[in-house]
Coordinates of C-alpha atoms in Angstrom, one line a residue:
Chain A
M1 CA -98.3 97.6 101.1
E2 CA -100.7 100.4 101.2
T3 CA -100.9 103.5 99.5
I4 CA -100.8 106.7 100.8
L5 CA -102.4 110.3 99.1
I6 CA -100.7 113.5 100.1
V7 CA -102.2 116.1 99.4
E8 CA -100.2 119.0 100.9
D9 CA -98.7 121.9 98.4
D10 CA -95.6 123.1 101.2
A11 CA -93.5 120.9 99.0
K12 CA -90.4 119.7 102.2
L13 CA -93.9 119.3 104.6
A14 CA -95.2 116.2 101.7
G15 CA -91.5 115.2 101.4
L16 CA -90.9 114.2 104.8
L17 CA -93.7 113.0 105.9
S18 CA -93.5 110.2 102.6
A19 CA -90.1 109.7 103.9
Y20 CA -91.3 109.2 106.9
L21 CA -94.5 107.4 105.7
S22 CA -91.5 104.7 103.6
K23 CA -89.9 104.1 106.5
Y24 CA -92.7 102.0 107.8
E25 CA -93.8 100.2 104.2
Y26 CA -96.4 103.3 102.9
H27 CA -96.6 103.4 99.7
T28 CA -96.7 107.0 99.6
V29 CA -97.7 109.6 96.5
I30 CA -97.8 113.1 96.9
V31 CA -100.0 115.5 94.5
K32 CA -97.8 117.8 92.0
D33 CA -101.0 119.1 90.9
F34 CA -103.2 121.4 93.0
S35 CA -105.5 121.3 90.2
A36 CA -106.4 117.6 89.2
V37 CA -106.8 116.0 93.0
L38 CA -109.5 114.4 92.1
D39 CA -107.4 112.3 89.1
S40 CA -104.5 111.7 92.1
F41 CA -106.3 110.6 93.4
Q42 CA -108.0 108.0 91.3
E43 CA -104.5 107.2 89.8
S44 CA -103.4 106.2 92.4
S45 CA -105.7 104.2 94.5
A46 CA -104.6 105.4 97.5
E47 CA -106.0 104.0 101.2
L48 CA -105.5 106.5 102.5
V49 CA -105.7 110.4 101.9
L50 CA -103.6 113.1 103.9
L51 CA -105.3 116.2 102.8
D52 CA -104.2 119.7 104.1
V53 CA -107.0 122.0 104.2
N54 CA -105.2 125.4 103.1
L55 CA -104.2 124.2 99.9
P56 CA -103.9 127.1 96.3
K57 CA -107.4 127.4 93.9
Y58 CA -110.0 124.6 96.3
D59 CA -109.6 124.0 99.8
G60 CA -108.6 120.6 101.0
F61 CA -112.4 120.5 102.2
Y62 CA -113.5 120.8 98.6
W63 CA -111.2 117.4 97.7
C64 CA -112.2 115.7 100.4
R65 CA -116.7 115.7 99.1
Q66 CA -115.2 115.1 95.8
I67 CA -112.9 112.7 97.3
R68 CA -115.8 111.1 99.4
S69 CA -118.1 110.4 96.6
L70 CA -115.8 108.5 95.2
S71 CA -113.6 106.7 97.4
L72 CA -115.1 105.8 101.6
C73 CA -111.0 105.5 102.3
P74 CA -110.2 107.4 105.6
I75 CA -110.0 111.1 104.1
L76 CA -106.8 112.5 107.5
F77 CA -107.1 115.7 107.6
I78 CA -103.8 118.5 108.4
S79 CA -104.5 121.9 109.5
A80 CA -102.9 124.5 110.9
R81 CA -105.7 125.6 111.9
D82 CA -107.0 124.5 115.5
S83 CA -110.3 126.3 115.9
G84 CA -113.2 123.6 116.5
M85 CA -114.8 125.3 113.3
D86 CA -113.4 123.6 111.4
Q87 CA -112.4 120.8 112.5
V88 CA -116.3 120.5 112.6
M89 CA -116.2 121.9 109.7
A90 CA -113.8 118.7 108.5
L91 CA -115.4 116.0 110.1
E92 CA -119.4 117.4 108.4
N93 CA -117.4 117.9 104.9
G94 CA -116.6 113.9 105.7
G95 CA -113.2 113.9 106.5
D96 CA -112.4 110.5 109.5
D97 CA -109.7 112.4 112.0
Y98 CA -108.1 116.0 112.2
I99 CA -104.5 116.4 113.0
T100 CA -103.4 120.1 114.2
K101 CA -99.8 121.0 112.6
P102 CA -97.0 121.5 114.7
F103 CA -97.0 117.6 115.3
H104 CA -95.2 114.6 115.2
Y105 CA -94.2 112.2 113.6
E106 CA -95.4 109.2 115.8
V107 CA -98.6 110.8 116.0
V108 CA -99.8 110.7 112.0
L109 CA -98.4 107.1 111.7
A110 CA -100.7 106.3 115.2
K111 CA -104.0 107.7 113.6
I112 CA -103.1 106.3 109.8
R113 CA -102.6 102.9 111.9
S114 CA -105.8 103.1 113.7
H115 CA -107.5 104.2 110.5
L116 CA -105.9 101.7 108.1
R117 CA -107.2 99.0 110.2
R118 CA -110.5 100.5 111.3
A119 CA -110.8 100.2 107.3
Y120 CA -109.8 96.9 105.6
G121 CA -109.5 95.8 109.2
S122 CA -106.5 95.0 108.6
Y123 CA -105.0 93.5 111.6
A124 CA -105.1 90.2 110.3
Q125 CA -103.5 91.7 107.5
N126 CA -100.7 93.3 108.5
Q127 CA -99.6 90.7 111.5
E128 CA -96.7 91.4 110.9
E129 CA -95.3 92.6 115.0
R130 CA -93.3 96.4 115.0
K131 CA -90.0 94.3 116.1
L132 CA -86.7 96.4 117.1
Q133 CA -83.0 95.0 116.3
S134 CA -79.4 95.1 116.9
G135 CA -77.2 92.2 116.7
N136 CA -79.2 89.4 118.7
L137 CA -81.0 92.2 120.6
T138 CA -85.0 91.4 119.4
L139 CA -86.9 94.2 121.7
Y140 CA -90.8 93.0 120.6
P141 CA -92.3 96.1 122.2
E142 CA -95.6 95.0 122.1
R143 CA -95.9 91.8 123.8
L144 CA -93.5 93.6 126.1
V145 CA -90.8 90.8 125.2
I146 CA -86.6 91.1 124.6
Q147 CA -84.8 88.5 123.0
Y148 CA -80.7 87.8 123.5
H149 CA -79.3 85.1 122.3
G150 CA -82.2 82.8 121.9
E151 CA -83.1 84.3 126.0
T152 CA -86.6 86.2 127.0
A153 CA -87.0 88.3 129.3
E154 CA -90.5 90.3 129.7
L155 CA -90.8 93.6 130.6
T156 CA -93.3 96.5 132.3
Q157 CA -95.2 98.6 129.3
K158 CA -92.0 102.4 130.8
E159 CA -88.7 99.6 130.6
V160 CA -89.9 99.0 126.7
L161 CA -90.7 102.7 126.3
L162 CA -87.0 103.4 127.2
L163 CA -85.6 100.6 125.7
E164 CA -87.7 101.1 122.4
A165 CA -85.8 105.2 123.4
L166 CA -82.2 103.9 123.1
L167 CA -82.5 101.0 120.5
Q168 CA -84.1 103.1 118.3
K169 CA -80.9 105.1 118.5
E170 CA -77.9 102.1 119.8
G171 CA -74.4 103.9 120.1
R172 CA -75.6 107.1 120.2
V173 CA -76.0 109.8 123.4
V174 CA -80.0 110.0 124.7
S175 CA -80.9 112.5 126.5
R176 CA -82.5 112.3 129.6
E177 CA -85.1 115.5 128.8
R178 CA -85.9 113.1 125.6
L179 CA -86.2 109.9 127.9
L180 CA -88.5 111.9 130.2
D181 CA -90.5 113.6 127.8
L182 CA -92.0 110.5 126.5
M183 CA -91.9 108.5 129.5
W184 CA -94.1 111.2 131.4
E185 CA -97.4 109.4 129.2
D186 CA -101.2 110.2 130.1
Q187 CA -100.4 113.2 132.4
H188 CA -98.3 111.3 134.8
F189 CA -95.8 112.8 136.0
I190 CA -91.9 111.5 136.1
D191 CA -89.5 112.6 137.9
D192 CA -85.2 112.1 137.3
N193 CA -85.2 109.8 140.7
T194 CA -88.3 107.1 138.7
L195 CA -86.3 107.1 135.8
N196 CA -83.3 106.4 137.8
V197 CA -85.5 103.6 138.7
Y198 CA -85.8 102.8 136.2
I199 CA -82.6 102.2 134.0
T200 CA -81.8 100.6 137.2
R201 CA -84.7 98.2 136.5
V202 CA -84.0 97.4 133.0
R203 CA -80.6 97.4 133.8
K204 CA -80.9 94.7 135.8
K205 CA -82.8 92.9 133.1
L206 CA -81.0 92.9 130.0
K207 CA -77.6 92.1 133.1
D208 CA -79.9 89.0 133.3
L209 CA -80.1 87.7 129.6
G210 CA -76.6 88.4 130.1
L211 CA -76.0 91.3 128.6
E212 CA -73.4 93.8 131.0
E213 CA -72.6 96.9 131.1
A214 CA -75.2 97.9 128.3
V215 CA -76.3 100.9 129.0
E216 CA -73.7 103.4 129.8
T217 CA -74.8 107.1 132.5
I218 CA -73.3 110.2 129.9
R219 CA -73.1 112.8 132.9
G220 CA -74.6 115.4 132.3
A221 CA -75.8 114.5 128.7
G222 CA -77.9 111.0 128.6
Y223 CA -77.7 107.5 129.1
R224 CA -76.5 105.7 125.9
L225 CA -77.1 102.3 124.8
S226 CA -74.3 99.8 123.9
L227 CA -73.9 96.4 122.6
S228 CA -70.8 96.6 120.2
G229 CA -67.7 94.5 121.3
I230 CA -70.7 92.3 124.1
N231 CA -73.3 91.8 120.8
E232 CA -72.1 89.7 118.3
Chain B
M1 CA -135.9 172.0 128.8
M2 CA -139.2 175.4 130.1
R3 CA -135.8 176.5 131.4
L4 CA -134.1 176.6 128.1
F5 CA -137.0 178.0 125.9
W6 CA -137.6 180.9 127.5
K7 CA -133.7 181.6 128.3
D8 CA -134.3 181.1 124.3
Q9 CA -136.5 183.5 124.2
L10 CA -135.7 186.0 126.7
P11 CA -134.6 188.8 123.9
L12 CA -138.0 188.5 121.8
L13 CA -139.5 189.2 126.1
L14 CA -137.5 192.1 126.3
I15 CA -138.3 194.0 123.4
Y16 CA -143.1 192.4 123.5
A17 CA -142.3 194.8 127.3
A18 CA -139.9 197.6 125.6
Q19 CA -142.5 197.5 122.9
T20 CA -146.2 197.6 125.7
V21 CA -144.0 200.6 127.6
L22 CA -143.2 202.4 124.0
V23 CA -146.8 202.9 122.9
P24 CA -148.6 204.3 126.3
L25 CA -145.4 206.4 126.8
L26 CA -145.8 207.6 122.6
Y27 CA -149.6 208.2 123.5
W28 CA -148.1 210.3 127.0
L29 CA -146.1 212.0 124.9
S30 CA -148.0 213.4 122.0
G31 CA -151.0 214.0 124.8
E32 CA -153.2 212.0 122.8
N33 CA -155.2 210.9 126.1
R34 CA -156.1 208.3 125.3
P35 CA -158.1 206.4 127.6
I36 CA -156.2 203.3 129.9
R37 CA -158.9 200.8 129.6
I38 CA -158.3 200.8 125.9
I39 CA -154.6 201.6 126.8
L40 CA -155.1 198.0 128.4
Y41 CA -157.2 196.2 126.2
G42 CA -154.6 196.9 123.8
M43 CA -151.5 195.3 125.5
S44 CA -154.0 192.0 126.7
L45 CA -154.7 191.8 123.4
N46 CA -150.5 191.6 122.3
L47 CA -150.1 189.1 125.3
V48 CA -152.4 187.2 124.2
I49 CA -150.2 186.6 120.7
L50 CA -147.1 186.4 122.1
A51 CA -148.8 183.9 124.3
L52 CA -149.4 182.0 121.5
Y53 CA -147.2 182.5 119.4
L54 CA -144.8 181.3 122.2
G55 CA -147.3 178.3 122.8
F56 CA -147.1 177.4 119.0
R57 CA -143.2 177.9 118.8
Y58 CA -143.0 175.9 122.5
L59 CA -145.2 173.1 120.6
Q60 CA -142.8 172.9 117.3
H61 CA -139.5 173.1 119.2
Y62 CA -141.1 170.4 121.9
R63 CA -138.3 167.8 121.1
L64 CA -135.5 170.1 119.7
Y65 CA -135.6 171.7 123.6
Q66 CA -135.8 167.6 125.3
R67 CA -133.3 166.7 122.8
L68 CA -130.4 170.1 123.7
S69 CA -131.7 169.7 127.7
H70 CA -130.9 166.4 128.1
P71 CA -128.0 164.9 125.4
E72 CA -126.9 162.0 127.1
S73 CA -130.3 160.4 127.4
A74 CA -131.3 161.8 124.0
R75 CA -127.2 159.4 122.3
L76 CA -129.8 156.6 121.9
D77 CA -132.7 157.6 119.5
Y78 CA -130.3 160.2 118.1
R79 CA -131.3 159.6 115.2
S80 CA -135.7 160.1 115.3
S81 CA -136.1 163.0 113.4
L82 CA -136.3 166.8 115.8
G83 CA -139.8 168.4 114.2
T84 CA -140.9 169.1 110.5
A85 CA -140.4 173.2 110.9
P86 CA -137.1 174.9 109.8
L87 CA -134.8 174.8 112.7
P88 CA -135.2 171.2 113.5
E89 CA -135.6 170.4 109.8
A90 CA -131.6 171.9 109.9
M91 CA -131.0 170.4 112.6
D92 CA -132.5 167.1 111.6
E93 CA -130.2 167.6 108.0
L94 CA -126.5 168.3 110.2
I95 CA -126.8 165.6 113.2
R96 CA -127.5 162.7 109.9
R97 CA -124.3 164.4 108.0
Y98 CA -121.7 163.5 110.9
D99 CA -123.7 161.0 112.1
Q100 CA -122.8 159.9 108.3
H101 CA -120.1 161.1 108.2
N102 CA -118.8 159.1 111.8
Q103 CA -120.2 155.4 111.0
E104 CA -118.7 155.3 107.5
Q105 CA -115.5 156.6 109.7
L106 CA -116.1 154.0 112.4
N107 CA -116.7 150.9 109.2
T108 CA -113.4 152.4 107.4
Q109 CA -112.2 151.2 110.3
V110 CA -113.4 148.7 111.5
R111 CA -113.4 146.9 108.3
R112 CA -109.0 147.8 108.6
M113 CA -109.5 145.9 112.3
D114 CA -111.0 142.8 110.6
Q115 CA -108.7 142.6 108.0
H116 CA -105.2 143.0 110.4
I117 CA -107.2 140.2 112.5
E118 CA -108.1 138.9 109.3
F119 CA -103.7 138.7 108.3
I120 CA -102.5 138.0 111.8
N121 CA -104.8 134.5 111.7
R122 CA -103.4 133.7 108.3
W123 CA -99.7 134.6 109.2
V124 CA -99.6 132.2 111.8
H125 CA -101.1 129.6 110.5
Q126 CA -99.0 129.8 107.6
M127 CA -96.1 130.2 110.6
K128 CA -97.4 126.5 111.4
T129 CA -96.0 125.3 108.7
P130 CA -92.6 125.8 108.2
L131 CA -92.5 125.2 112.6
S132 CA -94.2 121.4 111.4
V133 CA -90.5 121.4 108.8
I134 CA -87.6 122.2 111.4
Q135 CA -90.6 120.8 114.6
L136 CA -90.3 116.9 111.8
T137 CA -87.2 117.4 110.7
L138 CA -85.3 118.0 114.0
Q139 CA -85.9 114.0 115.4
D140 CA -84.1 112.7 113.1
V141 CA -81.3 115.6 114.8
E142 CA -79.2 114.5 117.1
G143 CA -77.3 116.2 120.3
A144 CA -77.6 120.0 122.4
A145 CA -78.3 121.8 119.6
A146 CA -81.7 120.4 117.9
D147 CA -82.7 120.2 122.2
S148 CA -81.9 123.7 121.9
I149 CA -84.1 124.5 118.8
Q150 CA -86.4 122.1 119.5
E151 CA -86.4 125.1 122.9
E152 CA -86.2 127.3 121.0
L153 CA -88.6 125.8 118.7
E154 CA -91.5 125.6 121.5
R155 CA -90.9 129.1 122.6
L156 CA -92.0 130.2 118.8
R157 CA -94.7 127.2 118.8
K158 CA -96.4 129.3 122.2
G159 CA -95.4 133.4 120.8
L160 CA -97.7 132.4 117.5
E161 CA -100.4 131.2 119.8
M162 CA -100.5 134.1 121.9
V163 CA -100.0 136.5 118.8
I164 CA -103.0 134.8 117.6
Y165 CA -105.6 134.0 120.9
T166 CA -105.3 137.9 121.7
A167 CA -106.4 138.6 117.6
R168 CA -109.4 136.4 118.3
L169 CA -110.5 138.2 122.4
D170 CA -111.2 140.9 119.7
R171 CA -113.9 138.0 118.2
F172 CA -114.0 136.9 121.5
E173 CA -118.5 137.4 120.8
D174 CA -117.6 134.6 118.8
D175 CA -115.5 132.2 119.2
F176 CA -116.6 131.0 122.8
H177 CA -118.0 127.8 123.7
V178 CA -119.1 128.2 127.2
E179 CA -119.7 123.8 129.5
P180 CA -119.4 121.8 131.7
T181 CA -115.7 121.1 132.3
F182 CA -113.3 119.2 134.6
L183 CA -110.9 121.0 135.9
R184 CA -108.7 117.6 136.9
Q185 CA -108.5 116.4 133.4
A186 CA -108.3 120.3 132.4
V187 CA -105.1 120.9 134.4
S188 CA -102.7 117.6 134.3
E189 CA -103.5 118.2 129.3
A190 CA -102.0 121.8 129.9
V191 CA -99.6 120.6 131.9
S192 CA -98.8 117.7 129.8
E193 CA -98.6 119.6 127.4
N194 CA -95.9 122.1 129.6
R195 CA -94.1 119.3 129.5
R196 CA -90.4 120.2 128.2
L197 CA -90.9 123.6 130.0
F198 CA -90.9 121.4 132.9
I199 CA -88.6 118.8 132.4
R200 CA -86.2 121.8 131.3
R201 CA -86.2 123.5 134.8
G202 CA -86.5 119.8 136.3
I203 CA -89.6 122.0 138.3
R204 CA -91.8 118.9 139.8
P205 CA -95.7 120.0 139.1
V206 CA -97.8 118.8 142.4
I207 CA -101.4 118.3 141.4
Q208 CA -104.4 118.2 143.7
I209 CA -107.9 118.5 142.1
S210 CA -111.0 116.8 142.8
E211 CA -112.0 114.1 138.9
E212 CA -115.6 115.3 139.7
L213 CA -114.5 119.0 140.5
S214 CA -116.0 120.4 137.3
V215 CA -116.7 124.4 136.4
Y216 CA -118.6 126.3 133.8
T217 CA -115.8 127.3 131.4
D218 CA -114.7 127.6 127.5
A219 CA -112.0 124.8 128.0
K220 CA -109.8 125.9 124.6
W221 CA -110.2 129.9 127.0
L222 CA -109.1 128.0 129.7
R223 CA -106.3 125.5 128.0
F224 CA -104.3 128.8 127.3
M225 CA -105.2 131.1 130.4
L226 CA -103.0 127.7 132.0
T227 CA -100.1 127.9 129.7
Q228 CA -99.3 131.4 130.7
I229 CA -99.2 130.6 134.0
L230 CA -98.0 127.1 134.3
T231 CA -95.3 128.7 132.2
N232 CA -95.3 131.9 134.1
A233 CA -94.6 129.8 137.2
V234 CA -92.4 127.8 135.4
N235 CA -89.8 130.6 134.5
Y236 CA -90.6 132.2 137.4
T237 CA -88.9 128.9 139.6
Q238 CA -85.1 128.9 140.3
G239 CA -82.9 125.9 142.4
T240 CA -83.6 122.2 142.8
D241 CA -86.4 120.4 144.4
K242 CA -88.8 123.1 143.3
S243 CA -92.4 122.4 142.7
V244 CA -95.3 124.2 141.5
T245 CA -98.9 123.1 142.9
I246 CA -102.1 123.3 141.7
T247 CA -105.0 122.3 144.2
S248 CA -108.7 123.3 144.2
Y249 CA -111.9 124.0 146.6
S250 CA -115.3 125.0 146.8
Q251 CA -115.6 128.8 148.7
G252 CA -119.6 129.6 149.3
M253 CA -120.9 129.0 145.8
D254 CA -117.1 129.1 144.0
N255 CA -115.0 127.1 142.9
I256 CA -111.8 128.0 142.8
L257 CA -108.8 126.4 141.6
Q258 CA -105.4 127.9 142.7
I259 CA -101.6 127.3 141.4
T260 CA -98.9 128.1 143.3
D261 CA -94.7 128.7 142.7
Q262 CA -92.1 129.0 145.2
G263 CA -90.2 131.7 142.6
I264 CA -88.7 134.5 143.3
G265 CA -92.2 136.0 143.8
I266 CA -93.3 139.9 142.7
S267 CA -93.1 142.7 144.4
P268 CA -96.1 144.1 146.1
E269 CA -95.7 147.7 144.1
D270 CA -95.2 146.0 140.8
L271 CA -97.8 143.6 142.8
K272 CA -100.5 145.2 141.2
R273 CA -100.2 146.4 137.4
V274 CA -98.3 142.7 137.0
F275 CA -102.4 142.7 135.1
N276 CA -101.0 145.8 132.8
P277 CA -100.6 145.2 128.1
Y278 CA -96.8 145.0 128.0
F279 CA -95.6 144.7 132.3
T280 CA -93.1 143.5 132.5
G281 CA -91.4 145.0 135.7
E282 CA -88.6 144.2 137.8
R283 CA -88.5 140.4 137.7
G284 CA -88.8 140.2 133.7
R285 CA -86.8 142.5 132.8
Q286 CA -84.6 139.9 134.8
Y287 CA -85.3 137.0 133.2
H288 CA -85.8 138.0 129.8
E289 CA -88.3 135.4 129.1
S290 CA -91.6 137.8 129.3
T291 CA -93.2 139.7 126.4
G292 CA -95.9 141.1 129.8
M293 CA -98.6 139.6 127.8
G294 CA -99.5 136.4 129.9
L295 CA -101.6 137.8 133.0
Y296 CA -102.4 140.7 130.8
L297 CA -104.1 138.1 129.0
V298 CA -105.4 135.5 131.8
R299 CA -107.3 138.7 133.0
E300 CA -109.4 139.7 129.7
I301 CA -110.2 135.8 129.3
C302 CA -110.7 135.8 132.6
T303 CA -113.3 138.8 133.0
R304 CA -115.4 137.6 129.5
L305 CA -115.9 134.3 131.0
G306 CA -116.8 136.0 133.7
H307 CA -114.5 134.3 136.3
K308 CA -111.8 136.1 138.2
V309 CA -108.4 136.4 139.1
E310 CA -106.3 137.0 142.2
L311 CA -102.7 136.7 142.7
E312 CA -101.3 136.9 146.0
S313 CA -97.0 137.1 146.1
R314 CA -94.6 137.4 148.7
P315 CA -91.4 138.0 147.0
G316 CA -88.3 135.1 147.7
E317 CA -91.0 132.4 148.7
G318 CA -93.1 132.5 145.8
T319 CA -96.6 133.6 144.2
V320 CA -100.9 131.8 144.4
L321 CA -102.2 132.8 141.1
R322 CA -106.7 131.7 141.7
L323 CA -109.1 131.6 139.0
I324 CA -112.3 132.1 140.8
F325 CA -115.3 130.2 139.2
S326 CA -118.0 131.6 140.6
G327 CA -121.3 131.7 141.1
T328 CA -121.0 128.0 139.8
R329 CA -121.8 125.0 141.0
S330 CA -120.1 122.4 141.2
L331 CA -121.1 119.6 139.0
Q332 CA -121.3 116.5 140.9

């Protein structure tokens, strides 16, 4: 379990980040005393630092240089400032990456993962692959595979995205807008009809596994994956 | 310049003429019959002294006269000395005082404006933290309310962005970096960034731009302009199965980016004024979305980056906006 030090003076934001990262099995330490960031860093022996730029007393650039004098751990800046100059400053002061506010959890998590992998080679260490499970249904997003009662089906990238979103909110409605937004990756536009096509394919694959009518259409709202009743 | 000099000296010349006539008249009246030669001699002697005086005076005040007769061209070097004679020196002093006063006022204003911009910048950045908190909190909330909040959140974010870019416009010279930029990529990113808007309105973006086409521009400002243009294009389009088409083509040395919507269009009488700040026009009032600043900012940015912007519209059919990257060869 890696330790992440969160240096953010907005207590709520720090709390939200900490809670979210804890869900993904990271140990987090939130800095409380902004005059002694370096002490917190040493005490926590953090493997990675999330660092705000605007801080009371000294700014993030200052603390970044201080931490750099002790450690080579990844330091990711989190800042509201989005000018090129600030990003250059961050990198020149020893930062490894720059995330601008407002951000999504996924972005922070993805960057943390990638930097931890690069810094500690935790590919090997953190072998546990991501999986989403509900009863006997298991989705392996990285392998593009879904499993039900020992039966498996192969999925495409887009189908995985859909199923992941539906599984995460199992039993609740996921709006069409949310799904379109998720699937509109890499600047490639997905329209309503295309979404229908993907949903149909997902239904077919679930059906092949013996899960009939698991994905419900909620008119005017979106889709819902309900496994209760069918999935013991 | 000579005219001003002669006009200035006219009273003296008149007095001199009067005196020149007065002396022989006095001689004549008093019956003292001086030979005409002596009189003429005295007059010419006086004339020489007058000429010397005028010459000296002219040289002494040369720069003053020069400056006074060409006030417009003198603006550039208004601080250089006018000369050492009492009048030019006094004039110098006066100008210096005025200048000092104006400079002080100007500095105060500049400082005040800088402070204001600084304040706006800081404030916008401060607002981004609560925005982050709302956004992150929202990810665990469901339902129609969450979608609605998300929509408002995006409007807030765009509003803040507009504020900060407007403030930046005043310091444009320190804040831009022109380099070859791939148009297709810039457009795709801008469209993707505004994808929720497209999704919500059910409007399809169609991008037809060659992958290799690049233009000289500032990527950050271009992105901002595209967001403004796309937001307009989508907000003023209604109905199903509508699209916003983004294409590019070359015309001579220019590369042109064309954004076509199928929206409500702009009436001919509004067309000229849509680039004015705060102008919302008929459709803005109808749709309550408009701040009237989007197109104004687009034109201002275009002017500063050396691009051009054109607008063509037919009410009821749609609007075509063209960004013209003039004189920039494509770097294929």
